[in-house]
PDB file of C-alpha atoms in Angstrom:
ATOM      1  CA  MET J   1     -10.534  51.697 -57.244  1.00  0.00           C
ATOM      2  CA  ASN J   2      -7.946  54.468 -57.574  1.00  0.00           C
ATOM      3  CA  ALA J   3      -6.212  56.268 -54.692  1.00  0.00           C
ATOM      4  CA  THR J   4      -8.639  59.210 -54.712  1.00  0.00           C
ATOM      5  CA  GLU J   5     -11.637  56.892 -54.489  1.00  0.00           C
ATOM      6  CA  SER J   6      -9.914  54.854 -51.771  1.00  0.00           C
ATOM      7  CA  ILE J   7      -9.104  57.879 -49.588  1.00  0.00           C
ATOM      8  CA  ALA J   8     -12.640  59.221 -50.116  1.00  0.00           C
ATOM      9  CA  ALA J   9     -14.078  55.875 -48.990  1.00  0.00           C
ATOM     10  CA  ARG J  10     -11.746  55.820 -45.959  1.00  0.00           C
ATOM     11  CA  ALA J  11     -12.815  59.364 -45.021  1.00  0.00           C
ATOM     12  CA  CYS J  12     -16.485  58.346 -45.222  1.00  0.00           C
ATOM     13  CA  LEU J  13     -15.916  55.324 -42.983  1.00  0.00           C
ATOM     14  CA  VAL J  14     -13.982  57.368 -40.425  1.00  0.00           C
ATOM     15  CA  SER J  15     -16.576  60.136 -40.511  1.00  0.00           C
ATOM     16  CA  ASP J  16     -19.542  57.763 -40.260  1.00  0.00           C
ATOM     17  CA  ALA J  17     -17.913  56.145 -37.212  1.00  0.00           C
ATOM     18  CA  GLY J  18     -17.825  59.577 -35.522  1.00  0.00           C
ATOM     19  CA  TYR J  19     -14.056  60.004 -35.369  1.00  0.00           C
ATOM     20  CA  PHE J  20     -14.169  63.485 -36.937  1.00  0.00           C
ATOM     21  CA  ASP J  21     -16.665  64.728 -34.339  1.00  0.00           C
ATOM     22  CA  LEU J  22     -14.999  67.467 -32.316  1.00  0.00           C
ATOM     23  CA  LYS J  23     -16.574  66.068 -29.137  1.00  0.00           C
ATOM     24  CA  SER J  24     -15.260  62.544 -29.721  1.00  0.00           C
ATOM     25  CA  ASP J  25     -12.707  61.194 -27.252  1.00  0.00           C
ATOM     26  CA  GLU J  26     -11.693  58.482 -29.715  1.00  0.00           C
ATOM     27  CA  VAL J  27      -8.299  58.609 -31.416  1.00  0.00           C
ATOM     28  CA  VAL J  28      -8.643  59.897 -34.993  1.00  0.00           C
ATOM     29  CA  PRO J  29      -7.591  56.991 -37.248  1.00  0.00           C
ATOM     30  CA  SER J  30      -4.791  57.221 -39.762  1.00  0.00           C
ATOM     31  CA  PRO J  31      -5.722  57.914 -43.373  1.00  0.00           C
ATOM     32  CA  CYS J  32      -3.350  55.141 -44.480  1.00  0.00           C
ATOM     33  CA  ILE J  33      -4.944  52.856 -47.066  1.00  0.00           C
ATOM     34  CA  SER J  34      -1.917  50.514 -47.286  1.00  0.00           C
ATOM     35  CA  VAL J  35      -0.727  51.941 -50.598  1.00  0.00           C
ATOM     36  CA  CYS J  36       2.498  53.342 -49.185  1.00  0.00           C
ATOM     37  CA  ARG J  37       4.457  54.746 -52.097  1.00  0.00           C
ATOM     38  CA  LEU J  38       6.131  58.112 -52.562  1.00  0.00           C
ATOM     39  CA  SER J  39       5.152  60.350 -55.434  1.00  0.00           C
ATOM     40  CA  ASP J  40       7.672  60.764 -58.261  1.00  0.00           C
ATOM     41  CA  ASP J  41       8.850  64.055 -56.743  1.00  0.00           C
ATOM     42  CA  ARG J  42       9.068  62.352 -53.317  1.00  0.00           C
ATOM     43  CA  SER J  43       6.825  65.015 -51.739  1.00  0.00           C
ATOM     44  CA  GLY J  44       4.278  62.633 -50.235  1.00  0.00           C
ATOM     45  CA  CYS J  45       2.378  59.379 -50.341  1.00  0.00           C
ATOM     46  CA  VAL J  46       0.315  58.596 -53.436  1.00  0.00           C
ATOM     47  CA  GLY J  47      -2.000  56.401 -51.362  1.00  0.00           C
ATOM     48  CA  CYS J  48      -3.050  58.622 -48.462  1.00  0.00           C
ATOM     49  CA  PHE J  49      -2.047  62.005 -49.953  1.00  0.00           C
ATOM     50  CA  ARG J  50      -0.092  62.999 -46.827  1.00  0.00           C
ATOM     51  CA  THR J  51       3.149  64.926 -47.132  1.00  0.00           C
ATOM     52  CA  LEU J  52       6.275  63.464 -45.558  1.00  0.00           C
ATOM     53  CA  ASP J  53       6.016  66.030 -42.744  1.00  0.00           C
ATOM     54  CA  GLU J  54       2.412  64.992 -42.067  1.00  0.00           C
ATOM     55  CA  ILE J  55       3.386  61.312 -42.010  1.00  0.00           C
ATOM     56  CA  ARG J  56       6.202  62.056 -39.556  1.00  0.00           C
ATOM     57  CA  ALA J  57       3.958  64.201 -37.332  1.00  0.00           C
ATOM     58  CA  TRP J  58       1.028  61.778 -37.239  1.00  0.00           C
ATOM     59  CA  SER J  59       2.010  59.600 -34.271  1.00  0.00           C
ATOM     60  CA  ALA J  60       2.568  62.588 -31.967  1.00  0.00           C
ATOM     61  CA  ALA J  61      -0.409  64.607 -33.260  1.00  0.00           C
ATOM     62  CA  ASP J  62      -3.461  65.201 -31.080  1.00  0.00           C
ATOM     63  CA  GLY J  63      -7.026  64.907 -32.374  1.00  0.00           C
ATOM     64  CA  ALA J  64      -7.215  68.490 -33.613  1.00  0.00           C
ATOM     65  CA  GLN J  65      -3.921  68.191 -35.482  1.00  0.00           C
ATOM     66  CA  ARG J  66      -5.006  64.900 -37.003  1.00  0.00           C
ATOM     67  CA  ARG J  67      -8.269  66.445 -38.224  1.00  0.00           C
ATOM     68  CA  VAL J  68      -6.267  69.294 -39.808  1.00  0.00           C
ATOM     69  CA  ILE J  69      -4.085  66.733 -41.599  1.00  0.00           C
ATOM     70  CA  TRP J  70      -7.216  64.948 -42.821  1.00  0.00           C
ATOM     71  CA  VAL J  71      -8.617  68.245 -44.152  1.00  0.00           C
ATOM     72  CA  GLN J  72      -5.374  69.045 -45.957  1.00  0.00           C
ATOM     73  CA  LEU J  73      -4.965  65.622 -47.532  1.00  0.00           C
ATOM     74  CA  LEU J  74      -8.593  65.486 -48.661  1.00  0.00           C
ATOM     75  CA  GLN J  75      -8.221  68.919 -50.244  1.00  0.00           C
ATOM     76  CA  ARG J  76      -4.998  67.743 -51.920  1.00  0.00           C
ATOM     77  CA  ALA J  77      -6.858  64.699 -53.256  1.00  0.00           C
ATOM     78  CA  GLY J  78      -9.768  66.855 -54.485  1.00  0.00           C
ATOM     79  CA  VAL J  79     -12.215  65.022 -52.232  1.00  0.00           C
ATOM     80  CA  PRO J  80     -15.142  66.882 -50.628  1.00  0.00           C
ATOM     81  CA  LEU J  81     -14.819  67.174 -46.857  1.00  0.00           C
ATOM     82  CA  PRO J  82     -17.214  65.146 -44.719  1.00  0.00           C
ATOM     83  CA  ALA J  83     -19.626  67.412 -42.810  1.00  0.00           C
ATOM     84  CA  PRO J  84     -17.920  66.984 -39.416  1.00  0.00           C
ATOM     85  CA  LEU J  85     -14.687  68.349 -40.943  1.00  0.00           C
ATOM     86  CA  ALA J  86     -16.285  70.934 -43.222  1.00  0.00           C
ATOM     87  CA  ALA J  87     -18.451  72.679 -40.607  1.00  0.00           C
ATOM     88  CA  PRO J  88     -15.635  73.701 -38.208  1.00  0.00           C
ATOM     89  CA  LEU J  89     -13.486  74.761 -41.154  1.00  0.00           C
ATOM     90  CA  ALA J  90     -16.265  76.930 -42.574  1.00  0.00           C
ATOM     91  CA  ALA J  91     -16.829  78.493 -39.145  1.00  0.00           C
ATOM     92  CA  ALA J  92     -13.120  79.208 -38.724  1.00  0.00           C
ATOM     93  CA  LEU J  93     -12.915  80.795 -42.174  1.00  0.00           C
ATOM     94  CA  THR J  94     -16.010  82.902 -41.464  1.00  0.00           C
ATOM     95  CA  ASP J  95     -14.545  84.061 -38.145  1.00  0.00           C
ATOM     96  CA  SER J  96     -11.232  84.831 -39.806  1.00  0.00           C
ATOM     97  CA  ALA J  97     -12.903  86.832 -42.590  1.00  0.00           C
ATOM     98  CA  ALA J  98     -14.901  88.819 -40.049  1.00  0.00           C
ATOM     99  CA  HIS J  99     -11.684  89.849 -38.298  1.00  0.00           C
ATOM    100  CA  THR J 100      -9.881  90.811 -41.491  1.00  0.00           C
ATOM    101  CA  GLU J 101     -12.495  92.976 -43.194  1.00  0.00           C
ATOM    102  CA  PRO J 102     -11.053  96.330 -44.247  1.00  0.00           C
ATOM    103  CA  GLN J 103     -11.882  99.273 -42.035  1.00  0.00           C
ATOM    104  CA  PRO J 104     -13.439 102.379 -43.670  1.00  0.00           C
TER     105      PRO J 104
END
């Protein structure tokens, strides 16, 4: 199993357990898959697809920030977002587009 498949499987497990639910009081688990190695350009981890800044920020991040990091790393990995992450993102983008439409 390659890193993309591993992070996709981890995201499914975390999502299925309800951790991505916006109403969950549970701590959003780390995306770490125990393949901790920097990319050749040293920009991030080749296992979990987090940037160094995201790795540093993780321990102090709240649930919303952790979900944002999950969204970003899954997009970086080219993995489709689980529904609990995709729905709020789609709503936010729709709201944002509605507020930025050009005026006649």
